[in-house]
Short mmCIF file of C-alpha atoms in Angstrom, two decimals:
data_model
loop_
_atom_site.label_atom_id
_atom_site.label_comp_id
_atom_site.label_asym_id
_atom_site.label_seq_id
_atom_site.Cartn_x
_atom_site.Cartn_y
_atom_site.Cartn_z
CA MET A 1035 6.45 8.42 2.74
CA ARG A 1036 3.49 6.20 2.11
CA LEU A 1037 0.85 7.29 -0.67
CA ALA A 1038 -2.26 5.36 0.01
CA ARG A 1039 -5.90 5.56 -1.04
CA GLY A 1040 -6.87 9.21 -0.27
CA TYR A 1041 -3.99 10.11 2.04
CA LEU A 1042 -0.20 10.60 2.32
CA SER A 1043 1.81 9.65 5.33
CA ILE A 1044 5.28 11.24 5.79
CA ALA A 1045 7.61 10.30 8.58
CA LEU A 1046 11.30 10.78 9.42
CA HIS A 1047 12.88 7.53 10.55
CA GLU A 1048 16.15 6.64 12.16
CA LEU A 1049 18.23 4.17 10.10
CA GLY A 1050 17.20 1.43 12.55
CA GLY A 1051 13.46 1.94 11.77
CA ASP A 1052 12.37 4.14 14.76
CA VAL A 1053 10.04 6.98 13.91
CA ILE A 1054 11.26 10.55 14.95
CA VAL A 1055 8.21 12.53 13.71
CA GLN A 1056 5.19 11.71 11.56
CA SER A 1057 2.35 13.35 9.67
CA GLN A 1058 -0.65 12.70 7.49
CA VAL A 1059 -2.65 14.60 5.09
CA GLU A 1060 -5.57 13.88 2.87
CA ILE A 1061 -5.00 13.61 -0.88
CA GLU A 1062 -7.86 14.59 -3.11
CA GLU A 1063 -5.86 14.70 -6.43
CA LEU A 1064 -6.34 11.80 -8.78
CA HIS A 1065 -4.56 12.52 -12.04
CA GLN A 1066 -0.87 11.89 -12.08
CA ASP A 1067 0.25 15.30 -12.85
CA ASP A 1068 -1.84 16.73 -9.93
CA VAL A 1069 -0.74 13.93 -7.66
CA LEU A 1070 2.98 14.61 -8.51
CA LYS A 1071 2.70 18.32 -7.82
CA ARG A 1072 0.90 17.66 -4.48
CA LEU A 1073 3.55 15.02 -3.39
CA ILE A 1074 6.30 17.52 -4.06
CA LEU A 1075 4.54 20.35 -2.33
CA GLU A 1076 3.98 18.15 0.89
CA ILE A 1077 7.70 17.11 0.78
CA HIS A 1078 8.74 20.79 0.79
CA ARG A 1079 6.19 21.59 3.54
CA PHE A 1080 7.42 18.72 5.70
CA PHE A 1081 11.11 19.84 5.17
CA GLU A 1082 10.10 23.40 6.19
CA GLN A 1083 8.31 22.16 9.34
CA GLN A 1084 11.02 19.76 10.33
CA SER A 1085 13.98 22.01 9.44
CA ALA A 1086 15.67 21.14 12.77
CA HIS A 1087 16.12 17.47 11.46
CA LEU A 1088 17.13 18.14 7.84
CA GLU A 1089 20.72 17.47 8.30
CA ARG A 1090 19.73 13.90 9.35
CA VAL A 1091 17.93 13.20 6.19
CA THR A 1092 19.89 11.10 3.74
CA SER A 1093 17.38 9.71 1.39
CA ILE A 1094 13.66 9.40 0.64
CA ALA A 1095 11.58 6.22 0.35
CA ILE A 1096 8.10 6.23 -1.11
CA THR A 1097 5.87 3.30 -0.87
CA LEU A 1098 2.60 2.90 -2.68
CA PRO A 1099 -0.05 0.21 -4.01
CA GLY A 1100 0.30 -0.91 -7.63
CA LEU A 1101 3.09 -1.89 -10.04
CA VAL A 1102 6.54 -0.25 -9.60
CA HIS A 1103 9.78 -0.57 -11.36
CA SER A 1104 11.88 0.03 -8.41
CA GLU A 1105 15.22 0.21 -10.27
CA SER A 1106 14.16 3.34 -12.30
CA GLY A 1107 11.70 4.75 -9.76
CA VAL A 1108 8.71 4.55 -12.19
CA VAL A 1109 5.18 3.89 -11.07
CA LEU A 1110 3.85 1.81 -13.87
CA GLN A 1111 0.21 1.60 -12.66
CA MET A 1112 -1.76 2.40 -9.44
CA PRO A 1113 -5.18 1.53 -8.07
CA TYR A 1114 -7.45 4.51 -7.33
CA TYR A 1115 -5.22 7.18 -8.90
CA ASP A 1116 -4.92 7.85 -12.58
CA VAL A 1117 -1.28 7.06 -12.88
CA GLU A 1118 0.58 5.45 -15.76
CA ARG A 1119 4.30 5.26 -16.13
CA LEU A 1120 4.88 8.09 -13.57
CA GLU A 1121 8.58 8.98 -13.31
CA LEU A 1122 8.21 9.60 -9.51
CA GLY A 1123 11.62 8.83 -8.32
CA PRO A 1124 13.43 11.08 -10.93
CA ALA A 1125 10.97 13.87 -10.25
CA VAL A 1126 11.41 13.89 -6.44
CA PHE A 1127 15.20 13.66 -6.93
CA LYS A 1128 15.17 16.70 -9.17
CA GLU A 1129 13.41 18.66 -6.45
CA THR A 1130 15.36 17.41 -3.43
CA GLY A 1131 18.66 16.33 -4.65
CA LEU A 1132 18.35 13.26 -2.36
CA PRO A 1133 18.62 9.53 -3.39
CA VAL A 1134 15.02 8.39 -3.91
CA PHE A 1135 13.62 4.82 -3.52
CA ILE A 1136 10.26 3.80 -4.74
CA ALA A 1137 8.56 0.59 -3.96
CA ASN A 1138 5.28 -1.29 -3.84
CA ASP A 1139 3.95 -0.96 -0.24
CA THR A 1140 3.38 -4.71 0.35
CA ARG A 1141 6.94 -5.63 -1.10
CA ALA A 1142 8.41 -2.77 1.21
CA TRP A 1143 6.64 -4.24 4.17
CA ALA A 1144 8.09 -7.73 3.56
CA LEU A 1145 11.52 -6.25 3.14
CA ALA A 1146 11.15 -4.37 6.45
CA GLU A 1147 10.06 -7.49 8.22
CA LYS A 1148 13.25 -9.08 6.90
CA LEU A 1149 15.47 -6.20 7.88
CA PHE A 1150 13.90 -5.33 11.41
CA GLY A 1151 11.05 -7.59 12.13
CA ASN A 1152 9.89 -11.25 12.70
CA SER A 1153 11.64 -12.49 9.57
CA GLN A 1154 15.19 -11.54 10.42
CA GLN A 1155 16.18 -15.19 11.08
CA ASN A 1156 14.42 -16.49 8.00
CA LYS A 1157 15.95 -16.81 4.60
CA ASN A 1158 12.51 -17.28 3.03
CA SER A 1159 9.22 -15.67 3.99
CA VAL A 1160 6.02 -14.31 2.73
CA LEU A 1161 4.04 -11.41 4.05
CA ILE A 1162 0.27 -11.13 2.90
CA SER A 1163 -1.52 -7.70 3.01
CA VAL A 1164 -5.35 -7.78 3.05
CA HIS A 1165 -6.65 -4.13 2.83
CA ASN A 1166 -8.32 -2.25 -0.01
CA GLY A 1167 -6.44 -4.67 -2.14
CA LEU A 1168 -4.65 -8.01 -1.66
CA GLY A 1169 -0.99 -8.60 -2.09
CA ALA A 1170 2.08 -10.44 -0.94
CA GLY A 1171 5.74 -9.68 -0.39
CA ILE A 1172 8.01 -12.51 -1.07
CA ILE A 1173 11.51 -13.02 0.37
CA LEU A 1174 13.50 -15.87 -1.35
CA GLU A 1175 16.98 -16.77 -0.19
CA ASP A 1176 17.19 -13.45 1.55
CA LYS A 1177 16.22 -11.28 -1.48
CA LEU A 1178 12.94 -9.50 -2.20
CA LEU A 1179 11.21 -10.88 -5.42
CA GLU A 1180 9.66 -8.12 -7.52
CA GLY A 1181 9.88 -9.25 -11.17
CA ARG A 1182 10.65 -7.30 -14.28
CA LEU A 1183 7.18 -5.56 -14.13
CA GLY A 1184 7.03 -5.40 -10.27
CA ASN A 1185 3.98 -7.77 -10.24
CA VAL A 1186 5.32 -10.61 -8.25
CA GLY A 1187 3.01 -11.06 -5.37
CA GLU A 1188 -0.13 -9.53 -6.89
CA LEU A 1189 -2.36 -12.25 -5.47
CA GLY A 1190 -5.32 -9.99 -5.69
CA HIS A 1191 -5.55 -10.23 -9.48
CA ILE A 1192 -5.45 -14.01 -9.77
CA GLN A 1193 -8.75 -14.85 -11.49
CA ILE A 1194 -10.88 -17.34 -9.39
CA ASP A 1195 -14.22 -16.77 -11.13
CA ALA A 1196 -14.51 -16.06 -14.79
CA ASN A 1197 -18.09 -15.00 -14.26
CA GLY A 1198 -17.42 -12.95 -11.09
CA LYS A 1199 -17.47 -9.34 -10.32
CA GLN A 1200 -15.67 -6.66 -12.39
CA CYS A 1201 -12.34 -5.73 -10.95
CA HIS A 1202 -10.68 -2.20 -11.22
CA CYS A 1203 -7.87 -3.94 -13.29
CA GLY A 1204 -10.34 -4.67 -16.09
CA ASN A 1205 -10.59 -8.38 -15.40
CA THR A 1206 -13.42 -10.25 -13.94
CA GLY A 1207 -13.50 -12.38 -10.83
CA CYS A 1208 -10.15 -11.51 -9.36
CA LEU A 1209 -9.46 -12.58 -5.84
CA GLU A 1210 -9.47 -9.03 -4.73
CA THR A 1211 -13.22 -8.88 -5.62
CA VAL A 1212 -14.07 -11.46 -2.92
CA ALA A 1213 -11.23 -11.32 -0.37
CA SER A 1214 -10.07 -7.79 0.17
CA ALA A 1215 -11.44 -5.74 2.98
CA ARG A 1216 -13.92 -3.80 0.83
CA ALA A 1217 -15.10 -7.07 -0.77
CA ILE A 1218 -15.70 -8.65 2.65
CA VAL A 1219 -17.64 -5.60 3.96
CA ARG A 1220 -19.69 -5.61 0.82
CA GLN A 1221 -20.63 -9.32 1.19
CA VAL A 1222 -21.42 -8.99 4.96
CA ARG A 1223 -23.61 -5.94 4.25
CA GLY A 1224 -25.34 -7.89 1.63
CA LEU A 1225 -26.09 -10.79 4.02
CA ILE A 1226 -27.30 -8.44 6.72
CA GLN A 1227 -29.72 -6.76 4.27
CA GLN A 1228 -31.02 -10.28 3.29
CA GLY A 1229 -31.90 -10.93 6.97
CA GLU A 1230 -28.92 -12.94 8.22
CA LYS A 1231 -28.84 -13.09 12.00
CA THR A 1232 -25.84 -11.24 13.52
CA SER A 1233 -24.84 -8.50 16.15
CA LEU A 1234 -23.47 -6.49 13.40
CA THR A 1235 -25.45 -3.63 11.60
CA VAL A 1236 -25.14 -2.05 8.12
CA GLU A 1237 -24.38 1.28 9.65
CA GLY A 1238 -20.64 1.87 10.41
CA LEU A 1239 -19.78 -1.64 9.08
CA THR A 1240 -15.98 -2.19 8.98
CA VAL A 1241 -13.76 -5.15 8.25
CA VAL A 1242 -12.35 -4.80 11.79
CA GLY A 1243 -15.78 -5.04 13.39
CA ILE A 1244 -16.54 -8.10 11.26
CA CYS A 1245 -13.24 -9.90 12.31
CA GLU A 1246 -14.00 -9.07 16.05
CA ALA A 1247 -17.54 -10.40 15.71
CA ALA A 1248 -16.10 -13.61 13.98
CA ASN A 1249 -13.59 -14.03 16.76
CA GLN A 1250 -16.21 -13.75 19.48
CA ALA A 1251 -18.52 -16.26 17.57
CA ILE A 1252 -15.53 -18.79 17.46
CA ARG A 1253 -15.03 -18.37 21.13
#
């Protein structure tokens, strides 16, 4: 399962990583009690819809942005959602009876690359994610680094400008305020509105479109 900004993806995977079935639903809830109830509802709904595969389910893994204490299954903090010290792992285990693993999404991607992807032959690797936020997953000597507070790799909240824009974390001038996908779109939109010559338009502006335009200009 992946809880992201405004949506939840649920998939049934083979142990080797192949996807058997996958679904996605929008999540409008923001407060942690409501978010937890909705997650549990969607788990039960998915199990009902995929009852033919239930005997193959051995565990549940949930990835999400934010600070996670993976050992206890507690979500310490999340962007976008009003979540603080949410005991997500224990709550889902109580409902399903299955082992539950909770992890930061970027750290989980780095581990997946180590187990199944391009990092299998490397003892040390770094995966950097640039999306709504900005983070890194670090593999050192074949082990995933997380830290006591689950904050190893939180590149987005390194301060680069003390007089910069306010970040959702409460600090100012974080890297995320200038280098995340949202920040890039905001900056390019501002340049267009100021009269910068470009093939891009303000309407429907996305970071994918910006990258494509930049690649075409380089060629």
